XYZ file of C-alpha atoms in Angstrom:
433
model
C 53.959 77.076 69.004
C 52.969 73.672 70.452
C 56.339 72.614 68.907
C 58.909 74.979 70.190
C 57.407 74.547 73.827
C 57.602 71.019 73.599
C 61.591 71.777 72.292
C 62.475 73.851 75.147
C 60.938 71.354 77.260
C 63.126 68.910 75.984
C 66.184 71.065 75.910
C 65.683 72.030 79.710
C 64.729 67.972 80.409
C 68.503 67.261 79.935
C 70.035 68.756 83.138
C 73.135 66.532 82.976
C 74.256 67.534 79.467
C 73.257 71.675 81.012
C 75.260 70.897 84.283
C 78.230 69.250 81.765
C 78.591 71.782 79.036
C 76.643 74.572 80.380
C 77.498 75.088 83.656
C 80.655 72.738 84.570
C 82.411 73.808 80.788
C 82.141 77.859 81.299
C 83.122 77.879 84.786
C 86.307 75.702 84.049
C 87.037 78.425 81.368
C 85.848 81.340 83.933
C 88.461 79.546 86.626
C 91.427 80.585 84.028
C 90.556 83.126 82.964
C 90.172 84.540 86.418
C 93.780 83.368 87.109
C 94.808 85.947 84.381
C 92.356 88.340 86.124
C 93.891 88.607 89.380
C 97.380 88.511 87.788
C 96.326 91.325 85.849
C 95.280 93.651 88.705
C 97.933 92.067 90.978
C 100.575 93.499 88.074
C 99.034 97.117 88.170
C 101.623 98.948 91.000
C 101.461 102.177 89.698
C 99.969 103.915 93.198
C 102.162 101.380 95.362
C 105.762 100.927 96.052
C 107.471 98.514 98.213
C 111.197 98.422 98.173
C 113.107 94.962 97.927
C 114.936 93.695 101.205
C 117.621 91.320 100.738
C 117.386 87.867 103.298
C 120.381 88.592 105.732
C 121.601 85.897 108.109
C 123.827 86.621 110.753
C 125.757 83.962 112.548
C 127.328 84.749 115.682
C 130.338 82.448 116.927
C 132.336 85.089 119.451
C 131.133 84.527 122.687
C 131.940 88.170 123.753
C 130.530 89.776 120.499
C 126.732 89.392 121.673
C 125.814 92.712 122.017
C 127.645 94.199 118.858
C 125.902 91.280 116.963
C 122.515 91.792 118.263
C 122.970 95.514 117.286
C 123.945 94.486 113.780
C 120.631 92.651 114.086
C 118.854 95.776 114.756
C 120.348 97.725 112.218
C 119.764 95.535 108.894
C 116.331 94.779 110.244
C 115.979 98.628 108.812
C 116.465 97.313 105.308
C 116.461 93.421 105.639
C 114.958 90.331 106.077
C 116.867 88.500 108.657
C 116.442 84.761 108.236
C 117.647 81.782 110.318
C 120.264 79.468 108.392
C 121.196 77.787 111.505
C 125.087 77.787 112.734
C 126.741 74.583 112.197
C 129.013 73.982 109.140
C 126.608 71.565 107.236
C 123.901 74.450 107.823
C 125.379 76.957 106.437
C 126.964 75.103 103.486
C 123.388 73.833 102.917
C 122.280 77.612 102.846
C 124.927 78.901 100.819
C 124.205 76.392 98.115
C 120.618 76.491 98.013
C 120.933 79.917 98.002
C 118.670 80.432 100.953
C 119.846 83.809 101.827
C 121.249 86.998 99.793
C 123.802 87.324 102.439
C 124.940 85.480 104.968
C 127.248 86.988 107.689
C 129.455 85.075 109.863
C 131.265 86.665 112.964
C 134.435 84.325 113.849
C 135.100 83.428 117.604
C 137.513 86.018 118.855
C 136.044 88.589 116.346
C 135.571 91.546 118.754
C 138.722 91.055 120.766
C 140.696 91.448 117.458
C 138.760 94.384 116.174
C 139.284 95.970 119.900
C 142.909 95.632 119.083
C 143.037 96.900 116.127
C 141.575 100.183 116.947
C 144.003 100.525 119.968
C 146.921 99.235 118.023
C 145.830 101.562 114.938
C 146.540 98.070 113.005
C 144.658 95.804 110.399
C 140.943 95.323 110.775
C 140.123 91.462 110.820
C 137.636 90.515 108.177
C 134.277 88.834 108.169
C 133.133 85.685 107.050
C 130.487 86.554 104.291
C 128.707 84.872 101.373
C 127.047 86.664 98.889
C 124.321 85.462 97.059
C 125.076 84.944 93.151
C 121.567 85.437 91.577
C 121.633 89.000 92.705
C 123.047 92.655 93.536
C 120.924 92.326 96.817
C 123.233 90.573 99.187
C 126.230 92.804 97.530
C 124.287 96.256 98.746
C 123.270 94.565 102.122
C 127.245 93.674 102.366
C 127.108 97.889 101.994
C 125.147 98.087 105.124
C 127.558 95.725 107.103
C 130.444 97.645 106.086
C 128.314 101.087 107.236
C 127.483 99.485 110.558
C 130.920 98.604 111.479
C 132.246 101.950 110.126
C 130.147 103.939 112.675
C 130.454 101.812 115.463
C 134.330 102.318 114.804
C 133.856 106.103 115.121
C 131.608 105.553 118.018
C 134.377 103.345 119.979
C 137.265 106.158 118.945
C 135.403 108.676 119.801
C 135.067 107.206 123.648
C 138.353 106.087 123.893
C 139.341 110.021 123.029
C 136.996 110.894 125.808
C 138.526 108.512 128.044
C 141.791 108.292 127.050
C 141.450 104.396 127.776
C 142.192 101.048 125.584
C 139.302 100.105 123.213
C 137.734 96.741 124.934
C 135.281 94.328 123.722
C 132.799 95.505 126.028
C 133.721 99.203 124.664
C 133.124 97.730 121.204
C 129.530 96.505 122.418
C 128.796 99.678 124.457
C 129.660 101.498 121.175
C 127.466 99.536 118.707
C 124.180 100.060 121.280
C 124.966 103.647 121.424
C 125.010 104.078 117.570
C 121.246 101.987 117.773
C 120.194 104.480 119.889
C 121.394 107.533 118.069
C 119.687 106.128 114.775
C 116.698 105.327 116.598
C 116.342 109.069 117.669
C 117.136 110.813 114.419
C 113.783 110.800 112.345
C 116.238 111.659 109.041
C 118.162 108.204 109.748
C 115.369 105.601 108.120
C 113.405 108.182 105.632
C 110.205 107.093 104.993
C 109.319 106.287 101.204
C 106.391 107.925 99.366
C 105.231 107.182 95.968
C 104.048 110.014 94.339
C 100.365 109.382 92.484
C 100.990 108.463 89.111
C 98.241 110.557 86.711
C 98.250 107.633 84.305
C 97.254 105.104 87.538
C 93.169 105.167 86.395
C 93.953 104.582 83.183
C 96.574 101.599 83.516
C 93.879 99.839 85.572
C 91.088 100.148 82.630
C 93.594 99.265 79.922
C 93.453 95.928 82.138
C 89.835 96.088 82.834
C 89.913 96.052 78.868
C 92.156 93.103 78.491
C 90.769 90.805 80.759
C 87.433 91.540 79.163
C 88.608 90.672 75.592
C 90.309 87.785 77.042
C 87.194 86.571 78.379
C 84.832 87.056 75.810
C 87.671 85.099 73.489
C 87.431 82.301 75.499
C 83.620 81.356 74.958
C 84.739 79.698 71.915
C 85.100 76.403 73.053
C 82.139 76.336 75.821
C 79.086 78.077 73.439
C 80.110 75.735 70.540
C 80.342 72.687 72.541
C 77.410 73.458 74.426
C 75.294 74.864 72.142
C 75.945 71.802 69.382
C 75.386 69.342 72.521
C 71.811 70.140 73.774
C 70.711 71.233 69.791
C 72.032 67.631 68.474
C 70.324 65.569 71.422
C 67.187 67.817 71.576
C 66.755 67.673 67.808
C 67.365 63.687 68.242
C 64.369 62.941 70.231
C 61.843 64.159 67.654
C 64.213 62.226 64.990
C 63.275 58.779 66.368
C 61.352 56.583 63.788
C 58.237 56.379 65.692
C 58.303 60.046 66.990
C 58.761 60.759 63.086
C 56.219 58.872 61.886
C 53.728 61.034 63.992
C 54.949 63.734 63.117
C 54.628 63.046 59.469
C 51.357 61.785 60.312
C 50.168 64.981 61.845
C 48.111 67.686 60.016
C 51.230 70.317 60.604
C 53.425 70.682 58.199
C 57.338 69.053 58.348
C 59.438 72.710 57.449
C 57.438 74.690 60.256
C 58.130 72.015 63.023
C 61.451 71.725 62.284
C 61.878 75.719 62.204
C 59.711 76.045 65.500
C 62.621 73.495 66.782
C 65.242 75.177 65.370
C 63.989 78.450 66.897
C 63.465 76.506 70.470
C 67.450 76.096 70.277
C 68.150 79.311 68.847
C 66.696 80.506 71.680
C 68.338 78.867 73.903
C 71.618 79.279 72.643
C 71.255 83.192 72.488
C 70.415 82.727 76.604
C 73.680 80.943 77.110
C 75.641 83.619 75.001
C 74.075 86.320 76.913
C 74.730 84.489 80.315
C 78.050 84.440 79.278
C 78.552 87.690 78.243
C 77.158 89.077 81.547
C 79.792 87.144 83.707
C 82.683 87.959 81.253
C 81.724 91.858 82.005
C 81.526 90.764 85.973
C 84.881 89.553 86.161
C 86.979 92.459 86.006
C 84.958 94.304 88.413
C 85.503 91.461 90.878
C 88.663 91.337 90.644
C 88.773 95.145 91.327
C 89.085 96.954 87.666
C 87.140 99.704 86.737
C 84.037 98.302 84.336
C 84.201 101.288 82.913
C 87.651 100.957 80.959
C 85.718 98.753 78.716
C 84.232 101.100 76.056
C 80.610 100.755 75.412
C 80.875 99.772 72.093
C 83.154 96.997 72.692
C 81.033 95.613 75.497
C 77.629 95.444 72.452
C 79.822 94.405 69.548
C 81.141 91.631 71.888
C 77.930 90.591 73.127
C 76.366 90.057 69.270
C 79.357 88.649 68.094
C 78.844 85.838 71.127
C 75.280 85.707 70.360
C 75.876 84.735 66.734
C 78.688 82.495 67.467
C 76.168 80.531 69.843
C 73.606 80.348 66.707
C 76.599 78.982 64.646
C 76.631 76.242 67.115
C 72.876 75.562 67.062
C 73.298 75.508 63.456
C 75.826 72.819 63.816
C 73.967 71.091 66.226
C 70.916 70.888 63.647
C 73.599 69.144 60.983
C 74.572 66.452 64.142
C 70.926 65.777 64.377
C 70.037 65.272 60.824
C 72.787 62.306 61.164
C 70.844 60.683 63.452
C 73.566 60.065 65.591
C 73.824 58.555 69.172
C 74.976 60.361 72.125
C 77.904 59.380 72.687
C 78.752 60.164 68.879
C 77.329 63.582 69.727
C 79.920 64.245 72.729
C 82.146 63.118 70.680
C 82.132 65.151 67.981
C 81.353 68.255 70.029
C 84.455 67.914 72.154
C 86.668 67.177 68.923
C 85.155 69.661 67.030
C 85.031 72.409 69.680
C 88.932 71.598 71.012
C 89.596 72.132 67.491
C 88.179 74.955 66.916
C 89.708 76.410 70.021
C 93.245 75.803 69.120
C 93.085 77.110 66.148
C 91.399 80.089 66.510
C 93.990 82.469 67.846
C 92.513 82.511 71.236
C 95.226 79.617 72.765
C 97.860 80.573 71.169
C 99.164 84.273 69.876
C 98.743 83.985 66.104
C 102.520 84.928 65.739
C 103.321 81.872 67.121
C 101.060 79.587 65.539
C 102.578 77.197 62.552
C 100.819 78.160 59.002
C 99.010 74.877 58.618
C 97.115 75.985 61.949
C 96.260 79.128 60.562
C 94.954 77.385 57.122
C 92.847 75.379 59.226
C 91.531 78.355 61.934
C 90.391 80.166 58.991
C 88.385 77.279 57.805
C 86.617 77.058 60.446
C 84.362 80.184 62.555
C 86.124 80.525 65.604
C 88.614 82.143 64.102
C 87.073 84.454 62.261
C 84.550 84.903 65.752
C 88.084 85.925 67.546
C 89.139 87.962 64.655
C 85.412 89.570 65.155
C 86.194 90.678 68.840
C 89.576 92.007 68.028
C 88.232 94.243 65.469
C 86.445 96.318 68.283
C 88.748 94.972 71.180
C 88.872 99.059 71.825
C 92.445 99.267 72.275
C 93.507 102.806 71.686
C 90.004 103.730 70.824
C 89.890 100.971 68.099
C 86.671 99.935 66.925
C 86.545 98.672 63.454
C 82.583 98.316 62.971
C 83.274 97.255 59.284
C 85.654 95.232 60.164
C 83.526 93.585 62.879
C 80.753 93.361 60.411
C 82.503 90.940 57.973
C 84.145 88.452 60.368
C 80.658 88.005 61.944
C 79.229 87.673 57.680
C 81.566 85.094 57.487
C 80.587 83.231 60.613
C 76.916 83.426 60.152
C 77.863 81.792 56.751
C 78.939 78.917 58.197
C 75.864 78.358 60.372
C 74.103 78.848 56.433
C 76.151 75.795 55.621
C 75.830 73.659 58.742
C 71.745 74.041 58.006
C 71.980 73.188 54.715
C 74.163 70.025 54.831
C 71.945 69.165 57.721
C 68.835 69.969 55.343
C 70.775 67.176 52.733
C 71.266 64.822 55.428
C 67.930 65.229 56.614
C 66.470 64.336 52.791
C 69.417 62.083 52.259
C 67.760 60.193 55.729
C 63.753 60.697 54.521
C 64.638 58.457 51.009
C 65.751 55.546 52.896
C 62.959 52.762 52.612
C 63.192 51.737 56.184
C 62.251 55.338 57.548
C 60.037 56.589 54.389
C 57.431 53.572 54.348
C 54.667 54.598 56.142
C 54.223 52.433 59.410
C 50.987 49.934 59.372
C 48.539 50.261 62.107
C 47.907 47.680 63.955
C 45.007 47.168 67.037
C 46.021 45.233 70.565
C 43.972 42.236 71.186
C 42.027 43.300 73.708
């Protein structure tokens, strides 16, 4: 046991390569995946409704058309946003082509003095100045709302000059478009309020994405645990690798197989704690972001959880074959970021497999983070879904590749002990005193 201490001492000795792949690695992959989180629960408006408002401007240019204008105000605030454009020529033409506003409504000097007329005169209405947005039916139905304002203010102003028997006036016009404010404002039936009704399916839409966003989550440890995992296994494994390290260690009483197992163990172990770590925060997620935990079925959440475990020991298995090589660190980041971005990509996680090219595919299925993705679909729950069998031979297949990353690493490892430079047994020599 001397040896696997001594391992784990070493593995937890190397805090930047823990803080790099570890710590720094996961979180960048928690950070997007949390993105899709909140989207996810932001998406779910099955118990809320909120009813679009178009972005009204109103631009007044009659200088005896205040009032009727600041009642129009008041009555498409009901329904609208009312935005600023500003009121010179290059404004508005600015606004109209940026699109700014759905509609924009422009009340020409003289405006109410001609409409007054009209209604006396029993003649032709004048028109208003409008643009209407062309992304949308919005500014078109708040246009419907213009045309409903001036319609009852009309009624309102006939109906006064009936009662009075006098000409309709401007300041009739105004005194008519405050009066129909104030008869909206008292009749509770004018603005009815909006209630959504509960949707029974609500719950369940918000565990279907307390599902997802699990899945998702658990998908995405691909990249970190292999990197991670094949980064502290490769440099641990390294320092009892160097020649005169070696040499002691052949030296020693203890035989070569069980040191290198208690090693091998040391990382296992280590790499199983990362997995787990992991898995806990991938189960956190949703419930931060709001979802029900409990829309993940229990059997998803432990087939997950081993499948992540194993995966990790894949990578500790490759790790052991980067060690046997003897290689530097730098050759060891290397590889683990090519190896791991590779694996990622073609795995099925990045990219729907529908839309990956066949070549990809060829290669995802030669490597195990595909079939570790393929493992966590199996029992993704979906519908009730859980393919144990299924589950149980995507995860033979990965644990097969850790069998062959230990045994090329057992080759390299002999391939490395019949070299003459590291097989001759080292001379001892005595320090003049």
């Amino acid at each position: 046991m001397h040896t696997f201490k001594t391992t784990l001492k070493v593995l937890l000795a190397q805090k930047l390569m823990i803080l790099i792949y570890v710590v720094w690695l996961c979180l960048m992959m928690f950070g997007l995946s949390w993105t899709l989180i909140t989207d996810l629960s932001a998406s779910d408006s099955s118990v809320h409704y909120e009813s679009a408002k178009a972005d009204v401007a109103v631009v007044n240019r009659d200088p005896h058309g205040a009032d009727l204008v600041g009642a129009m105000r008041e009555f498409l605030a009901k329904d609208c946003n009312l935005v600023d454009v500003g009121t010179t020529s290059e404004d508005l033409q600015t606004a109209a082509a940026s699109n700014y506003a759905d509609l924009i409504v422009i009340i020409p000097d003289g405006y109410t003095q001609r409409l007054a007329d009209a209604l006396t005169t029993n003649g032709d209405e004048p028109k208003l100045d409008v643009v209407v947005s062309f992304t949308g039916a919005y500014g078109s139905l708040a246009k419907l709302q213009v045309d409903d304002f001036l319609r009852l203010t009309r009624i309102e102003a006939l109906a006064q000059q009936t009662q009075t028997s006098a000409a309709v006036t401007p300041a009739a016009l105004n005194t008519a478009a405050d009066a129909v404010i104030n008869t909206l404002a008292d009749d509770a039936g004018a603005y009815p309020q909006i209630n959504a009704a509960d949707d029974p399916g609500a719950a369940s839409d918000k565990q279907e994405s307390a599902r997802t966003a699990y899945v998702m989550t658990a998908k995405m440890g691909v990249y970190p645990l292999l990197a991670a995992t094949l980064v502290c296994t490769a440099l641990a494994m390294n320092a009892f690798s160097a020649a005169n390290v070696r040499r002691r260690l052949y030296a020693s009483p203890q035989h070569t197989g069980a040191m290198v197992m208690q090693e091998f163990a040391a990382c296992a172990l280590f790499g199983a704690i990362v997995s787990l770590l992991y898995w806990g925060i991938s189960m956190a997620l949703p419930a931060l972001a709001g979802l029900p935990i409990s829309g993940i079925p229990l059997p998803t959440l432990l087939y997950s959880g081993a499948s992540l475990v194993l995966y990790a020991l894949v990578g500790v298995a490759s790790g052991f074959m980067i060690s046997m090589l003897s290689a530097n660190s730098v050759a060891v980041n290397a590889i683990a970021n090519v190896f791991g971005l590779l694996v990622m990509f073609t795995s099925g996680m990045a990219f729907p497999i529908d839309m990956m090219p066949h070549v990809m595919i060829i290669i995802g299925k030669l490597l195990p983070g595909w079939w570790f993705c393929q493992s966590i679909d199996a029992v993704n729950g979906m519908d009730g879904h859980i393919d144990a069998g299924l589950w149980l031979a995507n995860n033979a297949i990965v644990l097969l590749f850790g069998v062959a990353f230990i045994c090329l690493g057992l080759a390299f490892s002999k391939l490395r002990r019949s070299r003459p430079e590291l097989a001759a047994p080292g001379a001892t020599q005595l320090a003049e005193a």
